[in-house]
mmCIF file of C-alpha atoms and ligand atoms in Angstrom:
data_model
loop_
_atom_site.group_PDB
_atom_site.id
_atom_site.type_symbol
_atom_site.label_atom_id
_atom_site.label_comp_id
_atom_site.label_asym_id
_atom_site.label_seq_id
_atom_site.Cartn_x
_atom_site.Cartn_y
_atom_site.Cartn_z
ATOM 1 C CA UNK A 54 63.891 149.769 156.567
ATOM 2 C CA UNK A 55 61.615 146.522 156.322
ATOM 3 C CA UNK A 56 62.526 144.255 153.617
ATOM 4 C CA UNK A 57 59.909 144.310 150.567
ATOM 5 C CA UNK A 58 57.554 141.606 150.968
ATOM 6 C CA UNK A 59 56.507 139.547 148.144
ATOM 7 C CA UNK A 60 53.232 141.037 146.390
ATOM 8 C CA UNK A 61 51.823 140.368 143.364
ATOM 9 C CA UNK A 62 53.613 141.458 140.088
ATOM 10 C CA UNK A 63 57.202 141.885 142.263
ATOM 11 C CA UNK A 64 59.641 139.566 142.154
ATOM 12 C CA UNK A 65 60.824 138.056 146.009
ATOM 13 C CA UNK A 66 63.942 140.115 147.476
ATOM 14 C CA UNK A 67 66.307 137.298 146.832
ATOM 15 C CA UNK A 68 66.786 135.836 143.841
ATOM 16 C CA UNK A 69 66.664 132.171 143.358
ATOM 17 C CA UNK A 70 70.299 132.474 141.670
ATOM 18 C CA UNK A 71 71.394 133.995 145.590
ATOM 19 C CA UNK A 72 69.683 131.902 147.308
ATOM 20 C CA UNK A 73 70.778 128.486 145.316
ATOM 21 C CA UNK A 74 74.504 129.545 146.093
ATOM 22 C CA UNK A 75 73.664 130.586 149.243
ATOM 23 C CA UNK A 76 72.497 126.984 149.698
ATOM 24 C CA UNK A 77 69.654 128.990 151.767
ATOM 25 C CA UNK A 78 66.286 126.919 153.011
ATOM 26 C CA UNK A 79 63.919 128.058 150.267
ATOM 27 C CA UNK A 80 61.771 130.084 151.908
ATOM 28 C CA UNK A 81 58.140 128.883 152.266
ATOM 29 C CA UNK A 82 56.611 130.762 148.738
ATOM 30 C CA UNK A 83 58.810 128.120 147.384
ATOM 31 C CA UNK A 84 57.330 124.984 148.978
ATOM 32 C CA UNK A 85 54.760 122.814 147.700
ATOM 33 C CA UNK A 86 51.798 122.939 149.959
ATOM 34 C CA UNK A 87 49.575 120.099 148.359
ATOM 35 C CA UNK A 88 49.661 117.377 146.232
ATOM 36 C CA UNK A 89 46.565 117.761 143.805
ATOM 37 C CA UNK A 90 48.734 116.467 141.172
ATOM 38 C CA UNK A 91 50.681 113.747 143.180
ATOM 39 C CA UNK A 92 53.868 114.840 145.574
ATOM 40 C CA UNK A 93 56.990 115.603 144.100
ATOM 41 C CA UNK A 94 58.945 112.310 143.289
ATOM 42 C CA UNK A 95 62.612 113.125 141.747
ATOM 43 C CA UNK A 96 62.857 109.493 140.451
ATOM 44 C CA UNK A 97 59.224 107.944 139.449
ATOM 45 C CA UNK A 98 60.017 105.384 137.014
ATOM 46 C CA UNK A 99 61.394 106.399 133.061
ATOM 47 C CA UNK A 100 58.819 107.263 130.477
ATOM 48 C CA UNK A 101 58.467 104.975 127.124
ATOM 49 C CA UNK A 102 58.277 108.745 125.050
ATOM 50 C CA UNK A 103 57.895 107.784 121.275
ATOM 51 C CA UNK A 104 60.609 108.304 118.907
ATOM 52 C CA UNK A 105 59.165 109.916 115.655
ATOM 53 C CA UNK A 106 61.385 110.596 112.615
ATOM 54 C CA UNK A 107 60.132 113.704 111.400
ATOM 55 C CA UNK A 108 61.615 114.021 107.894
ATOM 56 C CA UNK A 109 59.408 111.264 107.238
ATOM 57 C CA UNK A 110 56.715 113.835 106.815
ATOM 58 C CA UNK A 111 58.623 116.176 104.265
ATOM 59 C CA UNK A 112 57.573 116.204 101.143
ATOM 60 C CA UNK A 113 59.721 113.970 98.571
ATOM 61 C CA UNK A 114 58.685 111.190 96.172
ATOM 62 C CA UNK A 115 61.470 109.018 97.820
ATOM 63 C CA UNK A 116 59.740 107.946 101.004
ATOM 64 C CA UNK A 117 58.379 104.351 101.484
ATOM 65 C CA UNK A 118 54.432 105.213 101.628
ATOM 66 C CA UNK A 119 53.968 102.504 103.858
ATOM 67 C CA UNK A 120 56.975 103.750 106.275
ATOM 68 C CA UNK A 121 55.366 107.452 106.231
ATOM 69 C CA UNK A 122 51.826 106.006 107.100
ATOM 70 C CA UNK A 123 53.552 104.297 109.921
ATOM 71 C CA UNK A 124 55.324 107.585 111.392
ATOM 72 C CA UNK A 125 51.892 109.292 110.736
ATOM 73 C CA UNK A 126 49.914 106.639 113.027
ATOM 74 C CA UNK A 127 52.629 107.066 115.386
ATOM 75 C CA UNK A 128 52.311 110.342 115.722
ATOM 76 C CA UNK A 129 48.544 110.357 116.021
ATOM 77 C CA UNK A 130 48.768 107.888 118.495
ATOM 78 C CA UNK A 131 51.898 109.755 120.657
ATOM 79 C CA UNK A 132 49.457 112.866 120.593
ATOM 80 C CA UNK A 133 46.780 111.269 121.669
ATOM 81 C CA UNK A 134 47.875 109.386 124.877
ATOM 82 C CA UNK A 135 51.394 110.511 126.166
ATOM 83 C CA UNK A 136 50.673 114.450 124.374
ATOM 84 C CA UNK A 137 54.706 114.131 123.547
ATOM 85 C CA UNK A 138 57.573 112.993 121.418
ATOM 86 C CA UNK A 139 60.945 113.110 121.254
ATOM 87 C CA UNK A 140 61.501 113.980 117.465
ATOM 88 C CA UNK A 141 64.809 112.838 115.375
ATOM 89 C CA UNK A 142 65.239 113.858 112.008
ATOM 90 C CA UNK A 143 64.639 117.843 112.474
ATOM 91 C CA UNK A 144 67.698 118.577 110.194
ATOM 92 C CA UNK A 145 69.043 120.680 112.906
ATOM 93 C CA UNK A 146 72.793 119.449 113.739
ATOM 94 C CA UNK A 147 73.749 118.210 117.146
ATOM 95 C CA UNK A 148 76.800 121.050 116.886
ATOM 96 C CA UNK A 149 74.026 123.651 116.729
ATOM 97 C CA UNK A 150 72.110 122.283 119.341
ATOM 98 C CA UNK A 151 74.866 122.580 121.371
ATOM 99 C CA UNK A 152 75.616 125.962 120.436
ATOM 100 C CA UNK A 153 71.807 126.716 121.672
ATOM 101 C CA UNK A 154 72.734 125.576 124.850
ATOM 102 C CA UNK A 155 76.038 127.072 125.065
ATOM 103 C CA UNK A 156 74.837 130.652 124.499
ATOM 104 C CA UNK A 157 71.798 130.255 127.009
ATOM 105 C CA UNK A 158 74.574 129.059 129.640
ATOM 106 C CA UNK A 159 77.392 131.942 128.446
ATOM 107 C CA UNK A 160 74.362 134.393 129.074
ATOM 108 C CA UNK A 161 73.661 132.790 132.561
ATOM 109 C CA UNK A 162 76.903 132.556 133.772
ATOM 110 C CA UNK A 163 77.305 136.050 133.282
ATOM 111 C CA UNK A 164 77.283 138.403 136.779
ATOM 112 C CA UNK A 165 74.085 138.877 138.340
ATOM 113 C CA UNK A 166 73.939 143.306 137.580
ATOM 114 C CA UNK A 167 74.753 141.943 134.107
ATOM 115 C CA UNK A 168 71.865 140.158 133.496
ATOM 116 C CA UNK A 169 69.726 142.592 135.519
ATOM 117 C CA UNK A 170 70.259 145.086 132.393
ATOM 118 C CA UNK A 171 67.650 142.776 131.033
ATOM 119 C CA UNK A 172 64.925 142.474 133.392
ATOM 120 C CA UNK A 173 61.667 141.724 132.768
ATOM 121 C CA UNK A 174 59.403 145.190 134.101
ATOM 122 C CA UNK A 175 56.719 144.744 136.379
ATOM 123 C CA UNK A 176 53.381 143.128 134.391
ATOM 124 C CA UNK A 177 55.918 142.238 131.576
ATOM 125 C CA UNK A 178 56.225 138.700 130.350
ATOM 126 C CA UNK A 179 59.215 139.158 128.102
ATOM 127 C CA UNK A 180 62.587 139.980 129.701
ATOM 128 C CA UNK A 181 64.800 138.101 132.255
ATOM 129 C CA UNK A 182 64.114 137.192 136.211
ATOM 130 C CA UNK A 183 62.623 134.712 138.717
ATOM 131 C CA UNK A 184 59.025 133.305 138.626
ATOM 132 C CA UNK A 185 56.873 135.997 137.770
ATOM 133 C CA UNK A 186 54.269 136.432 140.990
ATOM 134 C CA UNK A 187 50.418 136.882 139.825
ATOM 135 C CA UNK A 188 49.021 135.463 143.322
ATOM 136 C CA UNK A 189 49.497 135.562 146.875
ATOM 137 C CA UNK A 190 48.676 131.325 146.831
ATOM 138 C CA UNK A 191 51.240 130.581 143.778
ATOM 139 C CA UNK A 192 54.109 128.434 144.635
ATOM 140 C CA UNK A 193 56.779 129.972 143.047
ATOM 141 C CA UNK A 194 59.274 128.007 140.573
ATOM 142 C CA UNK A 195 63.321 127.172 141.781
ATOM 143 C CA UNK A 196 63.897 128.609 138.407
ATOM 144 C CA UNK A 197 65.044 131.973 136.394
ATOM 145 C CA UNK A 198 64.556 132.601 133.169
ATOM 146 C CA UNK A 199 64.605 134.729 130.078
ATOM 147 C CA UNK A 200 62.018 135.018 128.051
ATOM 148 C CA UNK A 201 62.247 136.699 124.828
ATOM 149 C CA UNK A 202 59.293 136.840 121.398
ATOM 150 C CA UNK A 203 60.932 136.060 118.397
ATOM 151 C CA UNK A 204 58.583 136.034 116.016
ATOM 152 C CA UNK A 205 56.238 137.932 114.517
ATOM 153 C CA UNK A 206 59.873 139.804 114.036
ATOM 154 C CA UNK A 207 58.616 143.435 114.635
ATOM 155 C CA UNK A 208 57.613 142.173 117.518
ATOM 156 C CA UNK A 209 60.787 141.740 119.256
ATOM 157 C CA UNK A 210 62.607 143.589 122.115
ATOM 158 C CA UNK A 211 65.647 143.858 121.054
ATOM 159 C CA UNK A 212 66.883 146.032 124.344
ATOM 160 C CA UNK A 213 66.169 142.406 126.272
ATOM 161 C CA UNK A 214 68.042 140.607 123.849
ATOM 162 C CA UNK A 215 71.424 139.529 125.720
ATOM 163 C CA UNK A 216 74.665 141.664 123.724
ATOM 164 C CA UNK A 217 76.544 139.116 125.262
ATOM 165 C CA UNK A 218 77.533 136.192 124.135
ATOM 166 C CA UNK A 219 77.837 138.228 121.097
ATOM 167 C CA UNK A 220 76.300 135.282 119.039
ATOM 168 C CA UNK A 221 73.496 135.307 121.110
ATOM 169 C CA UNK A 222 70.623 137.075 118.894
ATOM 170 C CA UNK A 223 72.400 135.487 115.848
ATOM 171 C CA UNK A 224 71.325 131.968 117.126
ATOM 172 C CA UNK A 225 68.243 132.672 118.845
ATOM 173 C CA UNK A 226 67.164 133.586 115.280
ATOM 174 C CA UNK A 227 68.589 130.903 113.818
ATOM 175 C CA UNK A 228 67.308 128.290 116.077
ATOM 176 C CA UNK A 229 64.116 129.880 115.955
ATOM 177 C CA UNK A 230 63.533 130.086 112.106
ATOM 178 C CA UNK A 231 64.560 126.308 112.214
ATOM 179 C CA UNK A 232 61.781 125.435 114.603
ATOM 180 C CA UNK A 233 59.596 127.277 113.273
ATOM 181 C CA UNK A 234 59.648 124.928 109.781
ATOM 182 C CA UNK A 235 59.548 122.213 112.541
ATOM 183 C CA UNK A 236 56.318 123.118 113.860
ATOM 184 C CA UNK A 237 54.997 124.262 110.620
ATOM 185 C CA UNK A 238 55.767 120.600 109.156
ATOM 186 C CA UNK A 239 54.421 119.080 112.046
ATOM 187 C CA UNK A 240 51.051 121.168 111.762
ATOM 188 C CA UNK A 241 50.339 119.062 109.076
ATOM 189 C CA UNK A 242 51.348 116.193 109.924
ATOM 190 C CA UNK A 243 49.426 116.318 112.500
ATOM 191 C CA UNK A 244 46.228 117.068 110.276
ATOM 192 C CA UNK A 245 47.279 114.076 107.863
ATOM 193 C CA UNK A 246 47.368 111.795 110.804
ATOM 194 C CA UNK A 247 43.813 112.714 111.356
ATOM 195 C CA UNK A 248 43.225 111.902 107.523
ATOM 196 C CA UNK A 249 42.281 115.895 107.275
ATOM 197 C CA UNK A 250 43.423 118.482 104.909
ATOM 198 C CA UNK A 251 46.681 119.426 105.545
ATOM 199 C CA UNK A 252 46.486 123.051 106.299
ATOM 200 C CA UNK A 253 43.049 122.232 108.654
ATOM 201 C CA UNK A 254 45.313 123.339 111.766
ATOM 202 C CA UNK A 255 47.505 125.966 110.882
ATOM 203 C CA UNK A 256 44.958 128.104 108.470
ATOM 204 C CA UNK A 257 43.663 128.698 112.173
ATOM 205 C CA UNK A 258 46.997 129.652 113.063
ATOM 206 C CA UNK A 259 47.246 132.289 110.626
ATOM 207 C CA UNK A 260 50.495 133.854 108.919
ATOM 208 C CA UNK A 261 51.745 135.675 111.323
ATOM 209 C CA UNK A 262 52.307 133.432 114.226
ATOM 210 C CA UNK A 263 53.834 134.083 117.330
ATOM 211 C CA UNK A 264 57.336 132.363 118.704
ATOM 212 C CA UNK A 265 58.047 132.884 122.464
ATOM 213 C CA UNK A 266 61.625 131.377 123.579
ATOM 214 C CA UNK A 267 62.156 130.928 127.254
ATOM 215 C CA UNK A 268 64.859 129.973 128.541
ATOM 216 C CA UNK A 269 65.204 128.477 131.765
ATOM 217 C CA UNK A 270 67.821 127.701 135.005
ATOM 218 C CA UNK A 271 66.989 125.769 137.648
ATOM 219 C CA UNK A 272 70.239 125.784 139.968
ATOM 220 C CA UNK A 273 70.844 123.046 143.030
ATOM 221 C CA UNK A 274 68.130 123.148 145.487
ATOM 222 C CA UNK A 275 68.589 122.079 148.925
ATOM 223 C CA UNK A 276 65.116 120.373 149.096
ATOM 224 C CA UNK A 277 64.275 118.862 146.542
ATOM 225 C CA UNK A 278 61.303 116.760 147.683
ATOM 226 C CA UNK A 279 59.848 120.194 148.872
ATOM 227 C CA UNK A 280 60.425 122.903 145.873
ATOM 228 C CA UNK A 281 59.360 122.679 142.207
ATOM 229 C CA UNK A 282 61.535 123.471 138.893
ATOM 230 C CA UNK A 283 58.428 124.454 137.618
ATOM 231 C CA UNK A 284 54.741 123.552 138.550
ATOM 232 C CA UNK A 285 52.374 120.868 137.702
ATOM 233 C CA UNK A 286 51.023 122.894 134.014
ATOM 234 C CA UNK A 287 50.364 122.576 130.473
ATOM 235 C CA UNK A 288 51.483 124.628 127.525
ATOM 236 C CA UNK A 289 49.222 126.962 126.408
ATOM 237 C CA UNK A 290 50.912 127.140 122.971
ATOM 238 C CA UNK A 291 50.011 125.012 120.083
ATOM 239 C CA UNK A 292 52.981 123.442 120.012
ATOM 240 C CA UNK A 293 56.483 123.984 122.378
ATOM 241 C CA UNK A 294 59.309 122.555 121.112
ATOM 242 C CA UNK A 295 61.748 122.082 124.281
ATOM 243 C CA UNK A 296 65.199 121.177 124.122
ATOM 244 C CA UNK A 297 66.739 119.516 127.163
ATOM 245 C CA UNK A 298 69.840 119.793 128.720
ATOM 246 C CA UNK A 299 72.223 117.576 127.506
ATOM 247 C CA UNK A 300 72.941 115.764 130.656
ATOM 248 C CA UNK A 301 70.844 116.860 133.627
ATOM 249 C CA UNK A 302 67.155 115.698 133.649
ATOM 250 C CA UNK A 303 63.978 116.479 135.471
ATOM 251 C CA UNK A 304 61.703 117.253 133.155
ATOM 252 C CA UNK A 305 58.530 114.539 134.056
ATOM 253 C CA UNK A 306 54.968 114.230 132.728
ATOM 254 C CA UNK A 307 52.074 112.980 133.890
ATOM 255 C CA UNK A 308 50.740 109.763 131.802
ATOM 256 C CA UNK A 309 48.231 108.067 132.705
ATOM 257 C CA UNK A 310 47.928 109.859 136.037
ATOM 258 C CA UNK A 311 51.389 108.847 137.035
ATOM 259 C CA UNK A 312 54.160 110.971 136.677
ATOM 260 C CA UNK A 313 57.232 109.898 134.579
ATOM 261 C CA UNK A 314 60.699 110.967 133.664
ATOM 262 C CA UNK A 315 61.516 112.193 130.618
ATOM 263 C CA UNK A 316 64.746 110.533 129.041
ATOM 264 C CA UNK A 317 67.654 112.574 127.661
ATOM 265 C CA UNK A 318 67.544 112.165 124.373
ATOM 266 C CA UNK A 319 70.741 114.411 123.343
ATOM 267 C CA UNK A 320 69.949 114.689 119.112
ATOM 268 C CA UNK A 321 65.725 114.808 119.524
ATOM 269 C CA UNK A 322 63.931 117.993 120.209
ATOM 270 C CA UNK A 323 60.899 116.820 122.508
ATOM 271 C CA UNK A 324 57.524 118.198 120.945
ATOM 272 C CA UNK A 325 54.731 119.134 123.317
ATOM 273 C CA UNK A 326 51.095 119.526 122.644
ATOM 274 C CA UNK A 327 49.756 122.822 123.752
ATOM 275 C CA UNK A 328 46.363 123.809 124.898
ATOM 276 C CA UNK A 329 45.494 125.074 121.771
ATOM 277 C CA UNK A 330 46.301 121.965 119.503
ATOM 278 C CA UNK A 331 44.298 120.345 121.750
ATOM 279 C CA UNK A 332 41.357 122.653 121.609
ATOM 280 C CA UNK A 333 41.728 122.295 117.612
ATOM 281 C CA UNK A 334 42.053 118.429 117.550
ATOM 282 C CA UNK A 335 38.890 118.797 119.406
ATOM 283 C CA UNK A 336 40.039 116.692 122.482
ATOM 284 C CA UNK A 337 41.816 114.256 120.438
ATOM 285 C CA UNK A 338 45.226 115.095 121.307
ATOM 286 C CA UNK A 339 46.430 115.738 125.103
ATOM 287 C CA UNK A 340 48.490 118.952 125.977
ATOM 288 C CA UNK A 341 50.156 117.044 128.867
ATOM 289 C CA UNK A 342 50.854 118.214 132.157
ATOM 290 C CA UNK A 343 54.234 118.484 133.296
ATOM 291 C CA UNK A 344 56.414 119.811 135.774
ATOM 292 C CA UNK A 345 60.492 119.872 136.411
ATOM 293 C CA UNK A 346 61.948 118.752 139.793
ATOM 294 C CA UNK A 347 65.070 120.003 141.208
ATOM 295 C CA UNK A 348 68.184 118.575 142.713
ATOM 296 C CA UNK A 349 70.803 119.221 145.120
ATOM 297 C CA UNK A 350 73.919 118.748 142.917
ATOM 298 C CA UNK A 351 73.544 119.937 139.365
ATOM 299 C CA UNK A 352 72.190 122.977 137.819
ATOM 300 C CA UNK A 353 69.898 122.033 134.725
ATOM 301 C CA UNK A 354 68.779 124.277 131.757
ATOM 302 C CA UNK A 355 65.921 123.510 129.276
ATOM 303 C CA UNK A 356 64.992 126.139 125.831
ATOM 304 C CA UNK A 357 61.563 125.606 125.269
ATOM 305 C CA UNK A 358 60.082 127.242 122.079
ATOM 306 C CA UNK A 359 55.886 128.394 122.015
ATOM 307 C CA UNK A 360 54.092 128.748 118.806
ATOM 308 C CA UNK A 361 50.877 130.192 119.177
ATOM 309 C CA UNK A 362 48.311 131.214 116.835
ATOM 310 C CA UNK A 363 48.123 135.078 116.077
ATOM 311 C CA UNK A 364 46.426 136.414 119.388
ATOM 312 C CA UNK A 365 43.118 138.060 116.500
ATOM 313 C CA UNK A 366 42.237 134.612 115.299
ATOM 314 C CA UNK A 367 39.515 132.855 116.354
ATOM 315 C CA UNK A 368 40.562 129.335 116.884
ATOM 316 C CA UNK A 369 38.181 126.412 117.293
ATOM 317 C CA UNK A 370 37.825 122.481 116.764
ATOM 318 C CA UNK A 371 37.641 121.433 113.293
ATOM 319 C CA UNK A 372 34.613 120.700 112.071
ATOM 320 C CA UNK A 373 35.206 117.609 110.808
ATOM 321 C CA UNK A 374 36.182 116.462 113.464
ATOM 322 C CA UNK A 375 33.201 116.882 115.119
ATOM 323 C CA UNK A 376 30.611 114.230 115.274
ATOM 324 C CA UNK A 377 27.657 112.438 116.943
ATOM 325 C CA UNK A 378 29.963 109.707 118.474
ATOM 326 C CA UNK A 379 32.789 113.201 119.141
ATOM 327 C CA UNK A 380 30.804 116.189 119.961
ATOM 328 C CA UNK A 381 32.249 119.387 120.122
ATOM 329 C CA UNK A 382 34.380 120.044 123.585
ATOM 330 C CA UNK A 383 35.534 123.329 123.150
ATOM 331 C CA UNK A 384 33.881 126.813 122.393
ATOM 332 C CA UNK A 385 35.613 128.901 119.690
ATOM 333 C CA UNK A 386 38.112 131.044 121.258
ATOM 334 C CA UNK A 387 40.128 134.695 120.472
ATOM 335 C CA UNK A 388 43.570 135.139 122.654
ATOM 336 C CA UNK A 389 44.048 132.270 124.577
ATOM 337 C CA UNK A 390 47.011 133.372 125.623
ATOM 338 C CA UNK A 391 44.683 136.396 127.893
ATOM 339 C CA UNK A 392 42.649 133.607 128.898
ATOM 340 C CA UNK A 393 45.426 131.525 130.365
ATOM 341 C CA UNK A 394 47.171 134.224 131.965
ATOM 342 C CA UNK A 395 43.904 135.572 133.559
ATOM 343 C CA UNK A 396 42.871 131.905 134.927
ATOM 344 C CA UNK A 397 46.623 131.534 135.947
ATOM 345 C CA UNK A 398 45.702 133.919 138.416
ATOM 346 C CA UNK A 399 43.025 132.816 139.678
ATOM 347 C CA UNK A 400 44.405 129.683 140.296
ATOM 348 C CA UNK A 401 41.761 127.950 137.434
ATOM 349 C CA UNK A 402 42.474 125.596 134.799
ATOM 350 C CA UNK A 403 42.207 127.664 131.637
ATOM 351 C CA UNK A 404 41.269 124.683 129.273
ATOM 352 C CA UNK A 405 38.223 124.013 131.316
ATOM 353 C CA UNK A 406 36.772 127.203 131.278
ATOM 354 C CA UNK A 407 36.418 127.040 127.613
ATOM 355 C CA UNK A 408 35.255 123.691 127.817
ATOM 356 C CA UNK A 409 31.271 123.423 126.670
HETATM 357 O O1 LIG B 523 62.566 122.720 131.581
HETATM 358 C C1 LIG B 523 61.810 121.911 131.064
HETATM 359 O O2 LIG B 523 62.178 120.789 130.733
HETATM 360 C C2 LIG B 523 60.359 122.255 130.798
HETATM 361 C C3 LIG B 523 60.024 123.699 130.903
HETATM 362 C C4 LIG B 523 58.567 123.977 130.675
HETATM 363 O O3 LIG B 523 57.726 123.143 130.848
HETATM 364 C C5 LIG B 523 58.152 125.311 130.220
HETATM 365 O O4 LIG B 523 59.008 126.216 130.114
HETATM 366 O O5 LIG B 523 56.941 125.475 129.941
HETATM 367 FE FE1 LIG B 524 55.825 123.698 129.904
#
């Protein structure tokens, strides 16, 4: 019998797991074809990422005004050249952190028909497997992953969460809860850096917004100056909040239209603009590109975190920022998340089709 080929909304015969061990040549699907966003570099030089203290923006009559202004301009300023931070001061403990990371890598180590209980389905985003394949033109990612919705809560799948670790659901929804308040503070922080009214950003977000957790594996690659981690993109979230492996890197983004590396920062979470943020900052703050390059020695694995509005709002700029000298950029837009997907596929850049 002929060996499946790879269609659209299959996954490739081999997995990227087999085929890393293997030490296989990745097969051509895998190999980046043109270099619209600059050729794949595993050492362009280190990134100057900002360092913002987040607890700075909690609430409490203890904080040095003038130290909180300065965090705030900061963090208006990180947002609105690099798109990213690394933020300290999250409250979440280093031990946990590494707990985060230690499930994600129990449930990864685990044999390959183990994790295939959890599969993601055919035209199913949640669930666990190689790059999901919407074109015959996509390069596809030296990565697997598992992606899983945490929150609204009745929206989870709890047959794709992992039994095993046994602490594995446990600390997903502990780690998300705790980002969550992370994004939620930073939602307004983000509005007071733009001297707005604190809840100007996440009113549009409404109450019940949703929290997508993916975690990804990107094992040793034989070529890495040919095959991608993950692809040139940007978020489409409001906000991701990623944390990095502890000790491998590869995560780079493109400043400036040069691509740099993103330091390890063990403690910091690194905070991401998404689409959307930018959308509502009308243009003022960047959802950066990025993409993850692989290597032939180590395996690497990254948790990033998406909070998205709830797919029935209607998000837009906010109107006060909206000017002569800053007219509006963006249209007022339902389900972004459709959008995305849908330009995804046909290979388009979804902020710029709902760009006026
Ligand atoms: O692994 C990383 O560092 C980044 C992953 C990423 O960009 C994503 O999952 O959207
Ligand atoms: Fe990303």
């Amino acid at each position: 019998m002929a060996a499946p080929s790879a269609t659209a909304g299959t996954d490739l015969p081999k997995s990227v797991q087999e085929m890393s061990i293997n030490g296989s040549e990745p097969p051509q699907e895998y190999t980046v074809k043109d270099a619209t966003f600059g050729s794949v570099e595993s050492s362009p030089p280190l990134g100057s990422i900002p360092i913002i203290n987040i607890s700075l923006f909690l609430p409490s009559s203890s904080h040095d005004a003038e130290q909180v202004e300065n965090e705030l301009q900061k963090l208006r300023s990180a947002l609105s050249s690099s798109g990213c931070f690394q933020a300290i001061g999250h409250g979440i403990s280093s031990s946990f952190l590494d707990k985060v990371r230690g499930v994600a890598k129990q449930f990864f180590s685990l044999p390959v028909e183990e994790k295939q209980k959890y599969s993601r389905a055919v035209n199913e985003s949640q669930g666990y497997g190689n790059d999901v394949i919407v074109s015959d033109k996509q390069v596809l990612d030296w990565s697997y992953r598992l992606t899983l919705r945490v929150f609204p809560q009745d929206q989870r799948r709890l047959n794709l969460w992992p039994e095993n670790p046994t602490d594995f659901g446990d600390t997903l929804h502990e780690y998300a809860t705790r980002t969550k308040s992370v994004v939620d503070l930073l939602y307004k922080a983000m509005a007071k850096s733009l001297d707005l009214e604190e809840d100007s950003f996440s009113k549009q977000f409404g109450d019940n917004t949703l929290m997508q957790a993916r975690f990804n594996f990107y094992p040793p690659c034989s070529r890495p100056h040919l095959v991608l981690g993950v692809k040139p993109h940007t978020d489409r979230s409001g906000v991701t909040v990623l944390l990095q492996d502890g000790e491998v890197e590869g995560l780079q983004v493109l400043i400036e239209d040069k691509w740099v590396r993103v330091p390890i920062v063990p403690h910091a979470l690194l905070v991401n603009l998404g689409d959307q943020m930018q959308i509502m900052s009308n243009g003022i703050f960047k959802s950066p590109m990025h993409r993850v390059v692989t290597n032939t020695e180590k395996m690497r694995m990254s948790v990033a975190m998406f909070n998205e509005p709830q797919p029935d709002r209607e998000i837009g700029p906010v109107e006060c920022l909206i000017d002569e000298k800053r007219p509006r950029l963006y249209r007022n837009v339902m389900n972004y998340g459709a959008i995305n997907y849908e330009c995804f596929q046909k290979g388009k850049i979804a902020l710029e089709t709902v760009r006026i």
